[in-house]
Structures are given as C-alpha cells and as structure tokens.
mmCIF file of C-alpha atoms in Angstrom:
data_model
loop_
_atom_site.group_PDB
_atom_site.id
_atom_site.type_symbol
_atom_site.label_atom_id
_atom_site.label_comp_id
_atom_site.label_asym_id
_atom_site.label_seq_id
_atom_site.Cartn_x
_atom_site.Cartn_y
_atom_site.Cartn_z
ATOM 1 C CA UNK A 274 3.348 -19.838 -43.768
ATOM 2 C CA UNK A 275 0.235 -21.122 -45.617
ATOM 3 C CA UNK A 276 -0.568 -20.872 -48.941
ATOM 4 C CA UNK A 277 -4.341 -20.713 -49.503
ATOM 5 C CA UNK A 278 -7.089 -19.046 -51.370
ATOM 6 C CA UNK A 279 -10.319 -17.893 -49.845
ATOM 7 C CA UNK A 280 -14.026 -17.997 -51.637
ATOM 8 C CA UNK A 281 -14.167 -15.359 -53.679
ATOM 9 C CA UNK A 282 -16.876 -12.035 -54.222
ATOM 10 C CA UNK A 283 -16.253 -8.766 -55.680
ATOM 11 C CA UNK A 284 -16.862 -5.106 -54.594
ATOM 12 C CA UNK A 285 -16.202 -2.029 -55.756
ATOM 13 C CA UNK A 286 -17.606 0.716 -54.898
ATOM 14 C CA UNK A 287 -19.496 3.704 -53.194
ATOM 15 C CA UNK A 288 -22.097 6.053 -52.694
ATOM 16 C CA UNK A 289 -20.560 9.463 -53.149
ATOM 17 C CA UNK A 290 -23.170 11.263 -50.802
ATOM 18 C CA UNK A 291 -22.890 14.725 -50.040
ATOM 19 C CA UNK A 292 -22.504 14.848 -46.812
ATOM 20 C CA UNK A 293 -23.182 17.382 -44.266
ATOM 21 C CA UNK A 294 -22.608 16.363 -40.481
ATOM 22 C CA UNK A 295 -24.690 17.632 -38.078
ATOM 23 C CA UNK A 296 -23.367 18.321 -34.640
ATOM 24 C CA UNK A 297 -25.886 15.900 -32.761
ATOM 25 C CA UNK A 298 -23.230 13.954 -30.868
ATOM 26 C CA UNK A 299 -23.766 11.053 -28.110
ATOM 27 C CA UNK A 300 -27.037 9.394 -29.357
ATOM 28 C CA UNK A 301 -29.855 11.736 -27.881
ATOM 29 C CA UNK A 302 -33.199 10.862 -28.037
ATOM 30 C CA UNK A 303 -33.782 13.108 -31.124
ATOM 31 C CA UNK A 304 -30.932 11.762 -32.571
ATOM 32 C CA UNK A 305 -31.666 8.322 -32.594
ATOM 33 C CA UNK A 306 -35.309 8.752 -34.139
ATOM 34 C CA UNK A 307 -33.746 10.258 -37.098
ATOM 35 C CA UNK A 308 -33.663 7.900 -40.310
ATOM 36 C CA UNK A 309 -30.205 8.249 -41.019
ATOM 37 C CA UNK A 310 -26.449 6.561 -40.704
ATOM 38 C CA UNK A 311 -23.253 7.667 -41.106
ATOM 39 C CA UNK A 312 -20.443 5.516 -42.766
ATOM 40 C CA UNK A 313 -16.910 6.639 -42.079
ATOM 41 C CA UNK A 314 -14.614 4.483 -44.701
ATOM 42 C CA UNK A 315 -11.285 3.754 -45.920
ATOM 43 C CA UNK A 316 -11.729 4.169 -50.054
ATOM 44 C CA UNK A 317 -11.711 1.253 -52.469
ATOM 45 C CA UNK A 318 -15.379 0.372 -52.428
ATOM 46 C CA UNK A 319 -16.897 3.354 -53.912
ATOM 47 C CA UNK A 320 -17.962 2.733 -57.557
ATOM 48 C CA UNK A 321 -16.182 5.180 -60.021
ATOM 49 C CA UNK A 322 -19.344 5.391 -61.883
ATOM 50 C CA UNK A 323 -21.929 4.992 -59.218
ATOM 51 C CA UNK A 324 -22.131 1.679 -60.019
ATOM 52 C CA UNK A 325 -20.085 -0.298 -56.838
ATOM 53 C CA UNK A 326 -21.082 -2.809 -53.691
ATOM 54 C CA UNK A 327 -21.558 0.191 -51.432
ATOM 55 C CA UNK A 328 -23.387 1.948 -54.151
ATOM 56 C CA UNK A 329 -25.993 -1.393 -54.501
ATOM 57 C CA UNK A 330 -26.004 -2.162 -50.528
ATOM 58 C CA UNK A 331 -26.755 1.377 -49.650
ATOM 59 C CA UNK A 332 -29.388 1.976 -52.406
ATOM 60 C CA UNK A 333 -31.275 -1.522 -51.162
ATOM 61 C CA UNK A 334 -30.555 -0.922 -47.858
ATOM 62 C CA UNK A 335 -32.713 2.443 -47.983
ATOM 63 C CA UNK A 336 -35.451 1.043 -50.255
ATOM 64 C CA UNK A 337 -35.652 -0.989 -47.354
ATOM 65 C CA UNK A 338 -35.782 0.654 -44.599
ATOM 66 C CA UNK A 339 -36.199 4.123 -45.165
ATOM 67 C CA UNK A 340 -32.698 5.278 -43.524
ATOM 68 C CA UNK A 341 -30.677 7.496 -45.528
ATOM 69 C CA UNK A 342 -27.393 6.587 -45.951
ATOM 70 C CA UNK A 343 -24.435 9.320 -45.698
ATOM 71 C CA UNK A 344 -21.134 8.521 -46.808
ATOM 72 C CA UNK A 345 -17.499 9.668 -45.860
ATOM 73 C CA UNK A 346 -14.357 8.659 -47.171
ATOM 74 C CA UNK A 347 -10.608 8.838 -46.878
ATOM 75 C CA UNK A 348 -7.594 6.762 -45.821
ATOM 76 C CA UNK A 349 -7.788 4.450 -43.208
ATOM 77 C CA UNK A 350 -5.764 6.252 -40.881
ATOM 78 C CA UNK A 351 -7.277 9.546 -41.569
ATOM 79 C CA UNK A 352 -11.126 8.018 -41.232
ATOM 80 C CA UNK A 353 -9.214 6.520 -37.539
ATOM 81 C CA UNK A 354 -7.955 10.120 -36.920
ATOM 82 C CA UNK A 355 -11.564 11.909 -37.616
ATOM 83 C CA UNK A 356 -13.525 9.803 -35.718
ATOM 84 C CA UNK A 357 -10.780 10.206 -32.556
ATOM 85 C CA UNK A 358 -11.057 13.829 -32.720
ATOM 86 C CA UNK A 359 -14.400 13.812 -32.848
ATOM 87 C CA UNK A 360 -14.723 11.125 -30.073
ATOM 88 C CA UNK A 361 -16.554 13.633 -27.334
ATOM 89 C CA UNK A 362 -18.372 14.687 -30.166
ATOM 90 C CA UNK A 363 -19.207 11.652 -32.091
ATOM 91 C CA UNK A 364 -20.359 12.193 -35.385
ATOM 92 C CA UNK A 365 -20.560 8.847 -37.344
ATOM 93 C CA UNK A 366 -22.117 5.576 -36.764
ATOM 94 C CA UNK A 367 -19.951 3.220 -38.384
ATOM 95 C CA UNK A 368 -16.226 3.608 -39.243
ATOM 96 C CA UNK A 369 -14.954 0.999 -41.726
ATOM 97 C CA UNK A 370 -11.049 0.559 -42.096
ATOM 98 C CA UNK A 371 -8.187 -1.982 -43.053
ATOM 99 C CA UNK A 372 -6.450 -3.560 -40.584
ATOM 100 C CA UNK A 373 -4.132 -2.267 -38.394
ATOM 101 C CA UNK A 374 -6.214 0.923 -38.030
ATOM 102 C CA UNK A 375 -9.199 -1.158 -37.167
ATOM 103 C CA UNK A 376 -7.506 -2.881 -34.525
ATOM 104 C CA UNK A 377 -5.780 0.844 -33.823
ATOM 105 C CA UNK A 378 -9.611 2.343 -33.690
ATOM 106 C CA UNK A 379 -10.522 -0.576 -30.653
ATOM 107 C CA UNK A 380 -7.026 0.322 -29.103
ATOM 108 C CA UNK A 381 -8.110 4.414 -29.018
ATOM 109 C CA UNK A 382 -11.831 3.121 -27.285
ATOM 110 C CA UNK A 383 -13.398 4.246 -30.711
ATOM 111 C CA UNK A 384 -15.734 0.845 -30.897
ATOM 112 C CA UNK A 385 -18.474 -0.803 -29.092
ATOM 113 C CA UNK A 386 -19.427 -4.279 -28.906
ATOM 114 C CA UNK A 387 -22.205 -5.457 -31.398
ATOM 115 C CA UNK A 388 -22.379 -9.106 -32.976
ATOM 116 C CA UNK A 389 -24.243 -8.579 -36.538
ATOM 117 C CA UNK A 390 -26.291 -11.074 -37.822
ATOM 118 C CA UNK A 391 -23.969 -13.141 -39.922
ATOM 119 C CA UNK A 392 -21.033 -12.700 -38.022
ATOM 120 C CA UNK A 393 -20.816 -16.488 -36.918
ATOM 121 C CA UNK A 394 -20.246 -17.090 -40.583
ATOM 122 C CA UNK A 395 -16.976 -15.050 -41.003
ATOM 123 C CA UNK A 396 -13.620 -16.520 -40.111
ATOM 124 C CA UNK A 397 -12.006 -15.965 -36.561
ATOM 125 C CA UNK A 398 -9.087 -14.198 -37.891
ATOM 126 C CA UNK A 399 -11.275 -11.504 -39.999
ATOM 127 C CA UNK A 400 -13.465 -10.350 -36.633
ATOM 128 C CA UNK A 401 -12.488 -9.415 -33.667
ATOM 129 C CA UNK A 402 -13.232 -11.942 -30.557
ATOM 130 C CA UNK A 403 -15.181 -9.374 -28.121
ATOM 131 C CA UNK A 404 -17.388 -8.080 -30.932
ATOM 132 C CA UNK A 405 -15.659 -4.821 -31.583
ATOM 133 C CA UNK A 406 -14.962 -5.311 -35.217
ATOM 134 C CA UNK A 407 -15.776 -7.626 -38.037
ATOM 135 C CA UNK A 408 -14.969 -7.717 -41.563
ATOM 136 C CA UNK A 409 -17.566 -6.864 -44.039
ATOM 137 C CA UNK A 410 -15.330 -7.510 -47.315
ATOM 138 C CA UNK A 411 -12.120 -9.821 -47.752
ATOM 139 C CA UNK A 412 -9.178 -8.623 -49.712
ATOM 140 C CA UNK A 413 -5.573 -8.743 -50.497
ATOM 141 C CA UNK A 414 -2.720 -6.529 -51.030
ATOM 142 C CA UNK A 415 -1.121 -6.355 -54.413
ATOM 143 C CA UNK A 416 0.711 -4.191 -56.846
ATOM 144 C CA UNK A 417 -0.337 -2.632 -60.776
ATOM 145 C CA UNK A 418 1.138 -1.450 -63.827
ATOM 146 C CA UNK A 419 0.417 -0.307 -66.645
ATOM 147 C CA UNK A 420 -0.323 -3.184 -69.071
ATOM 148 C CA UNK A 421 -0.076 -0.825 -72.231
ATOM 149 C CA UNK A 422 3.430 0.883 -71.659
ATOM 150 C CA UNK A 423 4.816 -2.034 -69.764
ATOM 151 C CA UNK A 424 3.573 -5.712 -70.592
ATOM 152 C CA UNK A 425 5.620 -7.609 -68.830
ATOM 153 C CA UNK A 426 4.549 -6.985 -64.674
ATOM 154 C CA UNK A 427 7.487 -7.054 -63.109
ATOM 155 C CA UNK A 428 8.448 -9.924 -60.908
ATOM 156 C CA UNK A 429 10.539 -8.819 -58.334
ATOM 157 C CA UNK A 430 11.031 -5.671 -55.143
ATOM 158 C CA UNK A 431 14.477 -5.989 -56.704
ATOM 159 C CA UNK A 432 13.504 -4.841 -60.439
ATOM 160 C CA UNK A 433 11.593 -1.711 -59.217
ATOM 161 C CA UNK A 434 15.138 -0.082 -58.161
ATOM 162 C CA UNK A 435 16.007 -0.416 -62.196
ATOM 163 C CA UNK A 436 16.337 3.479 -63.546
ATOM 164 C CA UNK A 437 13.588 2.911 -66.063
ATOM 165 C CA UNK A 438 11.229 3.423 -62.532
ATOM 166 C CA UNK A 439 12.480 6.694 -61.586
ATOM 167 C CA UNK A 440 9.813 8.896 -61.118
ATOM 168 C CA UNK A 441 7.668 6.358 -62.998
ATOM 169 C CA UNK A 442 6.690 4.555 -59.539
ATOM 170 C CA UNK A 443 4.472 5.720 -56.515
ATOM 171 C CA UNK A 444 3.001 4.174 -53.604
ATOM 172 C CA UNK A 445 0.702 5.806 -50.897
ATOM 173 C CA UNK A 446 1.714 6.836 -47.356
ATOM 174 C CA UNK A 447 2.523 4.189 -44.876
ATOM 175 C CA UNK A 448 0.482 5.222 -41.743
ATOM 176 C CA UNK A 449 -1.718 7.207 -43.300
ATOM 177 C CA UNK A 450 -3.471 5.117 -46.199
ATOM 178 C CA UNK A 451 -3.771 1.171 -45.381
ATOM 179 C CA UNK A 452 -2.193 -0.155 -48.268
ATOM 180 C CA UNK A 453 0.839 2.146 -48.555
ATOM 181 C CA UNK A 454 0.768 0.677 -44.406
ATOM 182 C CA UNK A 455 1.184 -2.775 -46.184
ATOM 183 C CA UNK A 456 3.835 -1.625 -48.330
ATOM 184 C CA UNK A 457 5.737 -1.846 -45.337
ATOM 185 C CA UNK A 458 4.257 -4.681 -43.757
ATOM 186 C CA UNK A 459 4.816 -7.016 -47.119
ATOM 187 C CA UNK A 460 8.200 -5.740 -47.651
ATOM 188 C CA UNK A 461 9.479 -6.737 -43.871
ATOM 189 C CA UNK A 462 8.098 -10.252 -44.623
ATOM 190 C CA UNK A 463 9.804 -10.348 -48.081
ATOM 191 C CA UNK A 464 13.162 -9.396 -46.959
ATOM 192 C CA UNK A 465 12.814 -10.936 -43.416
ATOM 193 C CA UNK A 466 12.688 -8.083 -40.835
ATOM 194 C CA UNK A 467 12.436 -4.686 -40.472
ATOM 195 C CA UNK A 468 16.444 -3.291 -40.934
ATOM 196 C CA UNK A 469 16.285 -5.228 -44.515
ATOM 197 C CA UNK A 470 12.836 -4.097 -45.528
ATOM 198 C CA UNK A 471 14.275 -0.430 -44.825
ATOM 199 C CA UNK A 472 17.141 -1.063 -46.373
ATOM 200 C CA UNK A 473 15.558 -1.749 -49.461
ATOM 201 C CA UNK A 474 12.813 0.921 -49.186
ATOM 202 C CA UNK A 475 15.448 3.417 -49.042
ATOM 203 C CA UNK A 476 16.893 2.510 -52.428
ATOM 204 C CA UNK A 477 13.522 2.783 -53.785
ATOM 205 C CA UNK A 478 13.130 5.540 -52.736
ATOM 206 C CA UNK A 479 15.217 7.419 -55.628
ATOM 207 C CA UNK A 480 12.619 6.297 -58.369
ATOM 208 C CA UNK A 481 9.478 7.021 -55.760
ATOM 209 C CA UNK A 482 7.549 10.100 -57.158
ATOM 210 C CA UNK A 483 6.217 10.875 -53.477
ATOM 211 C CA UNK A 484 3.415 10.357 -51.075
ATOM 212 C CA UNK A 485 -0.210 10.083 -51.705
ATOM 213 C CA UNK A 486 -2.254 9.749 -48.733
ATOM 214 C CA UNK A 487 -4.787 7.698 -50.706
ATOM 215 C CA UNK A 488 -4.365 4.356 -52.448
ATOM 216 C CA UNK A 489 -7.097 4.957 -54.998
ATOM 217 C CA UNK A 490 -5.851 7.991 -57.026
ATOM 218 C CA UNK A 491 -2.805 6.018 -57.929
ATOM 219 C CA UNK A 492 -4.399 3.819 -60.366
ATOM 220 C CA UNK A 493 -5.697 6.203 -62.649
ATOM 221 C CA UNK A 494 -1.972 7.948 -62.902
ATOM 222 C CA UNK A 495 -0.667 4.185 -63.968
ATOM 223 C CA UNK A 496 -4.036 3.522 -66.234
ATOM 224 C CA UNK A 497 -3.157 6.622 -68.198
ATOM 225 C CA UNK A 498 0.857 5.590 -67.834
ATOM 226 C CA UNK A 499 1.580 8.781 -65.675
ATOM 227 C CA UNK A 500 3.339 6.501 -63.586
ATOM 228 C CA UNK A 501 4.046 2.487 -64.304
ATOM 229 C CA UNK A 502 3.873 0.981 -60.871
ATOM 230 C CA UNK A 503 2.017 1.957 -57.710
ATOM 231 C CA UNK A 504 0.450 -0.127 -54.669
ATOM 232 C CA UNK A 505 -3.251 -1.226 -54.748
ATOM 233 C CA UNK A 506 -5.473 -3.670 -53.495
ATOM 234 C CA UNK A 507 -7.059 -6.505 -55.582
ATOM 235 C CA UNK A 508 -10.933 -5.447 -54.881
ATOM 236 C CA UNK A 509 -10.317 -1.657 -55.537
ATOM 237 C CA UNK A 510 -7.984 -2.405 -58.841
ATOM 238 C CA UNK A 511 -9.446 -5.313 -60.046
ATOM 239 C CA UNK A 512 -13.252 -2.850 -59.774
ATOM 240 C CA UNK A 513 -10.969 0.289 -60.974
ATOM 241 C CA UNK A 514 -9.868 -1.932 -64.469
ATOM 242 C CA UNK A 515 -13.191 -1.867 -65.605
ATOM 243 C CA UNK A 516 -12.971 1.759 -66.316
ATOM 244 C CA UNK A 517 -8.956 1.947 -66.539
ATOM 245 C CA UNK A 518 -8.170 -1.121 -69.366
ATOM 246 C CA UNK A 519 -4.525 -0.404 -68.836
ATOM 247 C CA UNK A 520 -4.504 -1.788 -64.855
ATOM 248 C CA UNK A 521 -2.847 -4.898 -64.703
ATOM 249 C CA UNK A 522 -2.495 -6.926 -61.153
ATOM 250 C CA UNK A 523 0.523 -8.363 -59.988
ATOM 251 C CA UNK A 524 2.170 -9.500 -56.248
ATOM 252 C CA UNK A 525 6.031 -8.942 -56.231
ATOM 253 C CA UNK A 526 8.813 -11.168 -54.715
ATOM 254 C CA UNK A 527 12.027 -11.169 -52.968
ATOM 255 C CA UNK A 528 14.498 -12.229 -55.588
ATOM 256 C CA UNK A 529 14.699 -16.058 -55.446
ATOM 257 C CA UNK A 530 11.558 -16.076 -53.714
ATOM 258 C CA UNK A 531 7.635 -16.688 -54.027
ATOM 259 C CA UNK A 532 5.025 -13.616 -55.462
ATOM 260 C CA UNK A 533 3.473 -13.269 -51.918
ATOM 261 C CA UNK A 534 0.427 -11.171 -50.168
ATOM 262 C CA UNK A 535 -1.878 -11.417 -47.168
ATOM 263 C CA UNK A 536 -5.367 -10.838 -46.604
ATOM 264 C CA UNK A 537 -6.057 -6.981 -46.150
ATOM 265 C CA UNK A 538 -10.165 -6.791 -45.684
ATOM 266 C CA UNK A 539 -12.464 -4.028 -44.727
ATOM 267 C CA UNK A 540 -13.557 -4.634 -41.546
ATOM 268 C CA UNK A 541 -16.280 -2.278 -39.816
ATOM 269 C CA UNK A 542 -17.015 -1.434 -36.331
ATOM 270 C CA UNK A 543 -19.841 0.499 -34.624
ATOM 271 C CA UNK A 544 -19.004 3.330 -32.821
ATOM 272 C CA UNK A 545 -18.797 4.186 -29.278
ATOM 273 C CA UNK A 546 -21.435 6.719 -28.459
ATOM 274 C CA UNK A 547 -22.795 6.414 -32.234
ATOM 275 C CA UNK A 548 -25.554 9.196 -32.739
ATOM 276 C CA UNK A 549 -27.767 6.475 -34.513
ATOM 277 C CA UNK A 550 -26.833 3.172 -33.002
ATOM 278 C CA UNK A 551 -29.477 1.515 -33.875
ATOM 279 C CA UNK A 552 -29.634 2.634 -37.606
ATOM 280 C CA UNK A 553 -25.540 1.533 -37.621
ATOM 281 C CA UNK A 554 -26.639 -2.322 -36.027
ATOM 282 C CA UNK A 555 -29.103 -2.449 -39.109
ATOM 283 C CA UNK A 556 -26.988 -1.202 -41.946
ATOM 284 C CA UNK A 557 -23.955 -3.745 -40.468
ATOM 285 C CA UNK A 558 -26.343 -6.924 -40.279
ATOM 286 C CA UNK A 559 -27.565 -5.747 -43.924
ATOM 287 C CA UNK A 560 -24.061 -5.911 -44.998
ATOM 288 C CA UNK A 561 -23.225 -9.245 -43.844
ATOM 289 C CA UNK A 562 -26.291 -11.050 -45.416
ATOM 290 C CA UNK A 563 -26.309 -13.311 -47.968
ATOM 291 C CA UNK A 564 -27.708 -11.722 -50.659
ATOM 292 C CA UNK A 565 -25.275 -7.782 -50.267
ATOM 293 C CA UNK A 566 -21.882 -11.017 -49.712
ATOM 294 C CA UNK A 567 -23.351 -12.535 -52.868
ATOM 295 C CA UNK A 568 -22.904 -8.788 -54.423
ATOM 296 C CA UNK A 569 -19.161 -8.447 -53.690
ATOM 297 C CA UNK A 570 -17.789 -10.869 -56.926
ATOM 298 C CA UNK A 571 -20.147 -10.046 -58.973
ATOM 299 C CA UNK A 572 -20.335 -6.329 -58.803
ATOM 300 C CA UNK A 573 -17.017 -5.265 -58.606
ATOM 301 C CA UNK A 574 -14.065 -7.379 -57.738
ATOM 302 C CA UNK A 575 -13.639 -8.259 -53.977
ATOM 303 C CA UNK A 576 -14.391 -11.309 -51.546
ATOM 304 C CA UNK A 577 -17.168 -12.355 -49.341
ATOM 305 C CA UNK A 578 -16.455 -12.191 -45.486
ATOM 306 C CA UNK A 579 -18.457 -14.799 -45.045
ATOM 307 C CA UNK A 580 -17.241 -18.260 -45.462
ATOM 308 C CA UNK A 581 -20.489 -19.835 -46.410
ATOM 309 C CA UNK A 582 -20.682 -17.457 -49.463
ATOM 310 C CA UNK A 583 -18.802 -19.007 -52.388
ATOM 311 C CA UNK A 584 -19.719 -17.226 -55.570
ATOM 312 C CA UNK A 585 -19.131 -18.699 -59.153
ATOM 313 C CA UNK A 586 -19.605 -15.654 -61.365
ATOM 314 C CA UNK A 587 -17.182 -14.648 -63.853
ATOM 315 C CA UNK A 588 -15.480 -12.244 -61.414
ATOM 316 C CA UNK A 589 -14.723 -14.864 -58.715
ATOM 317 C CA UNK A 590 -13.531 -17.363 -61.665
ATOM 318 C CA UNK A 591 -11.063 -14.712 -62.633
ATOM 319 C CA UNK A 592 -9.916 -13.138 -58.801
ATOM 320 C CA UNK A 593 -8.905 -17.265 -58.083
ATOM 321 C CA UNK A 594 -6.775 -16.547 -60.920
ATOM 322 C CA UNK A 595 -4.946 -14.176 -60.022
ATOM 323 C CA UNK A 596 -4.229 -15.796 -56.260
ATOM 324 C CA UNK A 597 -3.308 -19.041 -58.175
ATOM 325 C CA UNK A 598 0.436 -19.830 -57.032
ATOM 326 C CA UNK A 599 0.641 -17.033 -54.979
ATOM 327 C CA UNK A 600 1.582 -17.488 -51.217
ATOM 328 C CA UNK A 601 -0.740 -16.001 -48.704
ATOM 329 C CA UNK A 602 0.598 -15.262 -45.432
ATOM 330 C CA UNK A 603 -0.863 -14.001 -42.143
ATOM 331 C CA UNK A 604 0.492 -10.722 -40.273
ATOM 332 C CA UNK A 605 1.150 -10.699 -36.949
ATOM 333 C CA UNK A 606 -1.517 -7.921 -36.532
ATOM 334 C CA UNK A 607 -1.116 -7.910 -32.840
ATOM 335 C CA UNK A 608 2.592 -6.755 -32.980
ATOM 336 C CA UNK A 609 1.794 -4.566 -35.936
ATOM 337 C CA UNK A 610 -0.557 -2.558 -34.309
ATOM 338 C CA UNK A 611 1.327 -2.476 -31.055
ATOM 339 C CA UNK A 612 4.447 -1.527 -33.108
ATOM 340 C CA UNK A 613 3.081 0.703 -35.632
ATOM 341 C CA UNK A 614 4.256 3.616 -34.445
ATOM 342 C CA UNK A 615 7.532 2.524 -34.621
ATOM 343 C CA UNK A 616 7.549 0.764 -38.003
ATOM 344 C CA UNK A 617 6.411 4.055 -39.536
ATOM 345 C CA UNK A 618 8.863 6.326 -37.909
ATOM 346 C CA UNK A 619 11.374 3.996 -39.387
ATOM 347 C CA UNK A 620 10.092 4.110 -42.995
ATOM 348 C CA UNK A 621 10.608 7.904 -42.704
ATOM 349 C CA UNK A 622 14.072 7.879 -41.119
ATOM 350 C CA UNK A 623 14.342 5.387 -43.950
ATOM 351 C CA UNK A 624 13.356 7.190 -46.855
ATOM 352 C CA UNK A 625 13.434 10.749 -45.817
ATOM 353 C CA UNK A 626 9.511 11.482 -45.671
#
C-alpha cells in the first residue's frame, strides 16, 4: 500500500442541456458535418447552479469552435448500459464513467482508440495503455455527514452499525452508480476480503434506508439532515458544499485501522462508431489542456488528470487537507472488472437487494 497525495484541481459541474438524440447512428457523412457532440456521463461534474467545470469547458469549448455541446447524465453503469444498447445504433460521441465501468465499456467493444492531446501528461494508471480510455478528472472516494446534526464525522465502518443510523444512513447501488460500486470495493480492502466485507455490509444493512441508483441525490438528503451519512466522492461533495453548508467530508476505517480511499477519476473514452468522431477528438483534447485542468480546483472541487498541472488556489490548499493522513490505496481494477459480476451478486445475497 502507498500512501500519497496527488496535485490537486477542482470540478464540479455540468451543462444541463436538453437533449434530444437524433437517430443518425454510425458516423455518416451528414452526420459528421454537423456541429455537434454528445457527452454520455456518470454525474458529479454538473454544476448545481450552472456554474461547474463541465459547465465552463463546454461553454469555452463552443465559443470556440462553434460545436454545440449536448449533455447526458446518469450512473456510471447506466451511461455503460445506454451506450451498449444503443451500440448498432450509436448515439453519443463520448461516454465518460468511473472506473470499473470504463474498463467494463472497453471490455463490451464500446471504445475506440484515440490519444488526445495531453494524454502523455496523465499518469499510466489513470489511462488506458492502447488508447481506449483516459482520465479527464482525478478523484477519490469518500463518505459525508451532516456537519449540523452530527459534528463529530464518524471514524469508523464499525460505528455506522450504532442504532442512532437506522434509517438515518444511505448509500447508492453497487453496480449501478460508481461510488455505491466503491462502497464495496473500499469495504473488501478495509476488512480484508470479500466474505468479511459482506459480512459487515449485511449488518449495515438494518440502518440502510435503501438504494439510490445515483450518488449525487444523496447529499442534499444529508445537507438538509434527511439522512446523516451517505457515500460520495470528494469532487462532487466537496463542489455540492458550496450550496449544501451542512456537507462535511470524511474517509472511514476498519476499527484499529487507518481512514483509507483510492483514486476514483472520470475517465472518458470515444466511442466506437461515434456519429461525430471528429467533434468527440476535439472536445477530449479541449478537456485535457492546460488551461480547462487549471479549471478543475478552482471551479469546483476535483483534481487535474494531468500531472504537470499543480494548482495553488484556495480549493487545492483545502482538498490536500482533507487527503492529509489518509492512506491511498490502488484497486486491483483488472480483477474488479473481471469479477464484478460476482462481487455484486454477492452484495445482494448479502444484504437482500
């Protein structure tokens, strides 16, 4: 295990396009001269008020070019799902997910190769080696609570099983929304496999108010103390507690053990057969320059993919913060996503979902 911190940048959100797909599939001729790209993406970036990285990338990115961004969002595994039953069809250009449903997309044949400008600049562990995939945003897994009607954030899996939780503690699906997938994926690292990670995930269970098949409408239940504890992301909450005061950030342990997470970025792909594959190529290099990775701290509250991006704005100062003594480790992603399956149909046996 290594404990680390990467450069920090923050992100938050979105364009919330309407969007209305049109059935040109496959990249025809007509197709491709059209000034338009469509974004398929896991949720987290999209700016509550307007006002998020996607929100400032896509704006810039048409003033620049003239290509109309349209915008579609959802879990990670549900964004993986539409774009494979759509694959003889295909009606986005880039699909943007959380690992392991990026790695799942490649598995399905969902992605084509493209390099983007930039990409030589972003760690070997946050891109995929033939080109498939690369990540666009860096991120971590965490926890909130709600600072107001609980100070204190609790410190350990083993205090969530406490009665005060029941019914006052929610996390999102695992296999359908990325982070309630790395619910799963933290807690078999915590406890040491996966027969102790369900084991404990079963008694928690009994103070779980149920699924949510997305991450981000959790955080406004806890801001407004609906709930007290659900599972996050530090980009999306750390963006969402600028409009939710009550969000506090916090990374439990295994009791005797070290506040832990792992990198969880947003990693985007083109698509095979992409109706405007060019238009995709562009809006991916755009992403990865300088000046929209400079954007990611200090708009909203995530971390630059690129390595040679280290911000110093008041938003990276405090994200360090939060990582200080807190031990990053690195998923096997190669077993997860080959295993996934399997990992999730245990969490239901588990927990009776």
């Amino acid at each position: 295990m290594r404990t680390y911190i990467k450069p920090i940048a923050a992100v938050t959100g979105s364009l919330a396009l309407a969007v209305t797909l049109t059935a040109c599939g496959g990249g025809s001729s007509t197709a491709s001269e059209e000034k338009i790209v469509t974004v398929y993406s896991a949720d987290g970036l999209k700016g509550e008020a307007g006002d998020g990285w996607y929100d400032k990338v896509f704006k810039d990115f048409e003033k620049k070019t003239g290509i109309k961004v349209k915008y579609v969002e959802g879990g990670s595994g549900e964004m993986v799902q539409r774009a494979v039953r759509e694959k003889s069809n295909t009606q986005a250009d880039l699909l943007v997910t959380l690992p392991p449903f990026i790695q799942q997309a490649d598995g399905k044949g969902l992605l084509q190769a493209y390099t983007p400008a930039g990409a030589d600049k972003v760690s070997g562990a946050d891109k995929s080696a033939d080109g498939k995939w690369t990540s666009v945003v860096n991120n971590y897994f965490g926890f909130i609570h709600n600072k107001k009607e609980l100070p204190a954030a609790p410190k350990t899996w083993e205090e969530l099983l406490d009665g005060k939780f029941k019914n006052k503690l929610q996390y999102s699906t695992p296999g359908v929304a990325g982070d309630g997938t790395a619910v799963v994926i933290k807690a078999m690292h915590d406890f040491g496999g996966k027969e102790p990670a369900m084991e404990y995930l079963k008694k928690l269970q009994a103070n779980n108010v149920g699924p949510s098949s997305s991450t981000s409408k959790l955080a406004p239940k806890v801001d407004k103390g609906e709930i007290l504890v659900a599972n996050g992301d530090v980009q999306m909450n750390f963006a969402q507690a600028k409009s939710m005061p009550n969000l506090g950030i916090w990374f439990p342990a295994k009791q005797g053990g070290k506040p832990t997470t792992f990198a969880l970025p947003y990693a985007a792909g083109l698509l095979d057969k992409a109706p405007h594959s060019e238009n995709g190529k562009k809006l991916l290099d755009f992403m990865l320059a300088e000046e929209a990775q400079r954007q990611v701290s200090e708009i909203g509250g995530g971390f630059p993919a690129r390595t040679d991006v280290k911000p110093t704005d008041a938003n990276a100062i405090e994200l360090a913060k939060l990582l200080d003594g807190v031990e990053i480790f690195e998923p096997d992603w190669a077993d997860i996503d080959k295993n996934l399956a399997t990992y999730v149909d245990s969490w239901k046996a588990a927990t009776g979902s």
